Short mmCIF file of C-alpha atoms in Angstrom, two decimals:
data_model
loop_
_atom_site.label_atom_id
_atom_site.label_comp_id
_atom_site.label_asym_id
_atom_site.label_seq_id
_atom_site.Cartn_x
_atom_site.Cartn_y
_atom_site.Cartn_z
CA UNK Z 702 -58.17 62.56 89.65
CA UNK Z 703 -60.16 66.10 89.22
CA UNK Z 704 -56.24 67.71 90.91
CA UNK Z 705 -57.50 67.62 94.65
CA UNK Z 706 -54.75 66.09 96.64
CA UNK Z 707 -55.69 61.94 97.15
CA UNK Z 708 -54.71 59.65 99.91
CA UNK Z 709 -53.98 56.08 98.44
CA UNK Z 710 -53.67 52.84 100.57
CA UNK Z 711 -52.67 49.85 98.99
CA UNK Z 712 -53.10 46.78 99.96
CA UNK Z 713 -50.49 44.07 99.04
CA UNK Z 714 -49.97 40.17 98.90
CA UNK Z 715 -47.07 38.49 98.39
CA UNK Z 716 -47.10 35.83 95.85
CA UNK Z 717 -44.09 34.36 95.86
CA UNK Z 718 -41.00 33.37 97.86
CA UNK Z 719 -38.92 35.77 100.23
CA UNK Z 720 -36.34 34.29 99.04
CA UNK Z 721 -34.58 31.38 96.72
CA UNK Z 722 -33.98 29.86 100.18
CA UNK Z 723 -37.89 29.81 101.15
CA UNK Z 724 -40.69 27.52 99.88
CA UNK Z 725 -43.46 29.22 100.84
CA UNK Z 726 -45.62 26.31 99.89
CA UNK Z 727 -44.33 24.82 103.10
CA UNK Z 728 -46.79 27.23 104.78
CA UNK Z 729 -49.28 28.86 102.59
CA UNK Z 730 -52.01 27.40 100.86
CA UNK Z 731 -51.66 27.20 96.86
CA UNK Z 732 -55.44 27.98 96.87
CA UNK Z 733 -55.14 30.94 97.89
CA UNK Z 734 -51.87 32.23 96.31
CA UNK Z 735 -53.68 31.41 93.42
CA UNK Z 736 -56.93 33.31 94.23
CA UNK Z 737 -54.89 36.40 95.50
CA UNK Z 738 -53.36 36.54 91.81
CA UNK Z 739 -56.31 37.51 89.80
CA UNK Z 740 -55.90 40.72 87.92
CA UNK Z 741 -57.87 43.40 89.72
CA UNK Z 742 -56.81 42.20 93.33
CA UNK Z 743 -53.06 44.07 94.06
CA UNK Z 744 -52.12 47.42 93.34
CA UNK Z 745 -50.76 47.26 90.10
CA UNK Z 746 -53.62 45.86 88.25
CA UNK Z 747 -56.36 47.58 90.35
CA UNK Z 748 -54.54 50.72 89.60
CA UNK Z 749 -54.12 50.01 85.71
CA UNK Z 750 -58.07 49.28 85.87
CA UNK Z 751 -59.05 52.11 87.53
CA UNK Z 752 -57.10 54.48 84.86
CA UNK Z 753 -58.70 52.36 82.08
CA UNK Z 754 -62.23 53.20 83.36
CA UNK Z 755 -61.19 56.99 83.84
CA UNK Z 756 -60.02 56.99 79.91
CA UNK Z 757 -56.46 57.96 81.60
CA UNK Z 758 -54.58 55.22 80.45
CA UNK Z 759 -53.94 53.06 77.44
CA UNK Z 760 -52.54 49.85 76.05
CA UNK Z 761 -49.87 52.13 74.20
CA UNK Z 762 -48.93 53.52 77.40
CA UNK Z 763 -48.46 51.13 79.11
CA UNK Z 764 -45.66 49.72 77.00
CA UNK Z 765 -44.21 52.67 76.55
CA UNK Z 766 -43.76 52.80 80.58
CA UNK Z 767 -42.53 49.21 80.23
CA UNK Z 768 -40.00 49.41 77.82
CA UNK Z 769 -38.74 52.57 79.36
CA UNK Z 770 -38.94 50.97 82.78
CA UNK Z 771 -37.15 47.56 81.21
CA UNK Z 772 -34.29 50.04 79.69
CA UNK Z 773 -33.41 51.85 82.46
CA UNK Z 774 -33.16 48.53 84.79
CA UNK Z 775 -30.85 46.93 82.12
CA UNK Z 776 -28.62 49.80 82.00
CA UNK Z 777 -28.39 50.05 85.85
CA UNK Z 778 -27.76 46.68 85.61
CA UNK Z 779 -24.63 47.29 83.85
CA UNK Z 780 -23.46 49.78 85.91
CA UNK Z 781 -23.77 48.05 88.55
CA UNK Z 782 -22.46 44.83 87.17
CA UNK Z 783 -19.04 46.63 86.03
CA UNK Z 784 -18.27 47.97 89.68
CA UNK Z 785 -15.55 45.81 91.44
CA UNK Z 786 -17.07 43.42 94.30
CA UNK Z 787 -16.05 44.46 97.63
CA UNK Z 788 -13.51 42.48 99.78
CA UNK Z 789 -15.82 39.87 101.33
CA UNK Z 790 -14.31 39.65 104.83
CA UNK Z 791 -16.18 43.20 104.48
CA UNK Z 792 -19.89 41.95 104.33
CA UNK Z 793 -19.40 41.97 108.59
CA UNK Z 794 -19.01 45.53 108.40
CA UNK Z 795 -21.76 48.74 109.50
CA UNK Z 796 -23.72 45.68 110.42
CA UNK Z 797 -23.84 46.45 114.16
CA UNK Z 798 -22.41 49.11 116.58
CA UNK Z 799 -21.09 46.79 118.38
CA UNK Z 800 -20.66 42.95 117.01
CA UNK Z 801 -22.64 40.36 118.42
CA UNK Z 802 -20.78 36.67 119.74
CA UNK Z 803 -22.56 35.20 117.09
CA UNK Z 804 -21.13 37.93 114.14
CA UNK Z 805 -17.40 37.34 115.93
CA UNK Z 806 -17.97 34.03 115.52
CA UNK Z 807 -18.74 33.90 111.95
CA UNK Z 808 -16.28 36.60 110.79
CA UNK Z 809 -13.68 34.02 112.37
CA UNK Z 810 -15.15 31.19 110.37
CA UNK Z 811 -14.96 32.57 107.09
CA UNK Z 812 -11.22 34.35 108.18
CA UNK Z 813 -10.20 30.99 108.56
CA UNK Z 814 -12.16 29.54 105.85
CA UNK Z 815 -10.80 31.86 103.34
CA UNK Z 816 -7.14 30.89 104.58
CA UNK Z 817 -6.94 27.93 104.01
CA UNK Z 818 -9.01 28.10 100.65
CA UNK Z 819 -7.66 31.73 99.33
CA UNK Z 820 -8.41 30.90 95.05
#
């Protein structure tokens, strides 16, 4: 922080699910989750404490960055929101060079899904 160049390494843990499909419950302990989630332990907070100590950061700040932070999400949001959806017979496209079986496959499923359900 004295304006010499710094190399940061951060070390993560994820807390929560990859995705709404995944319980990770199924295969991590809730003990630990739990553990890994007091403040000081990831980046953010460590980071947030280690400005506090240095005087370089303050509750006013940090507000600040969230609102502004919140604001420009929600207005992305929107843009992205109002753009038109893209065919979905497209989501098999600039996927692979070349198209496995298994992508023919299911690009032939949903083409014949979608015709004979087209609303």
């Amino acid at each position: 922080l004295g304006g010499e160049p710094v190399l940061v390494e951060l070390m993560t843990y994820r807390r929560g699910h990859h995705s709404t499909s995944d319980d990770a419950a199924r295969y991590r302990d809730s003990e630990q989750v739990k553990s890994m989630a007091r403040s000081g332990l990831e980046p953010i907070s460590r980071t947030r404490l280690m400005l506090d100590e240095a005087g370089r950061w303050d509750d006013e700040q940090e507000e600040q960055l969230r609102d502004s932070a919140r604001a420009e999400v929600m207005a992305s949001l929107k843009v992205g929101e109002a753009k038109k959806f893209a065919p979905i017979r497209d989501m098999f496209e600039d996927v692979w060079a070349t198209p496995t079986a298994a992508l023919q496959r299911q690009r032939q499923e949903l083409a014949e899904h979608l015709d004979r359900h087209p609303e």
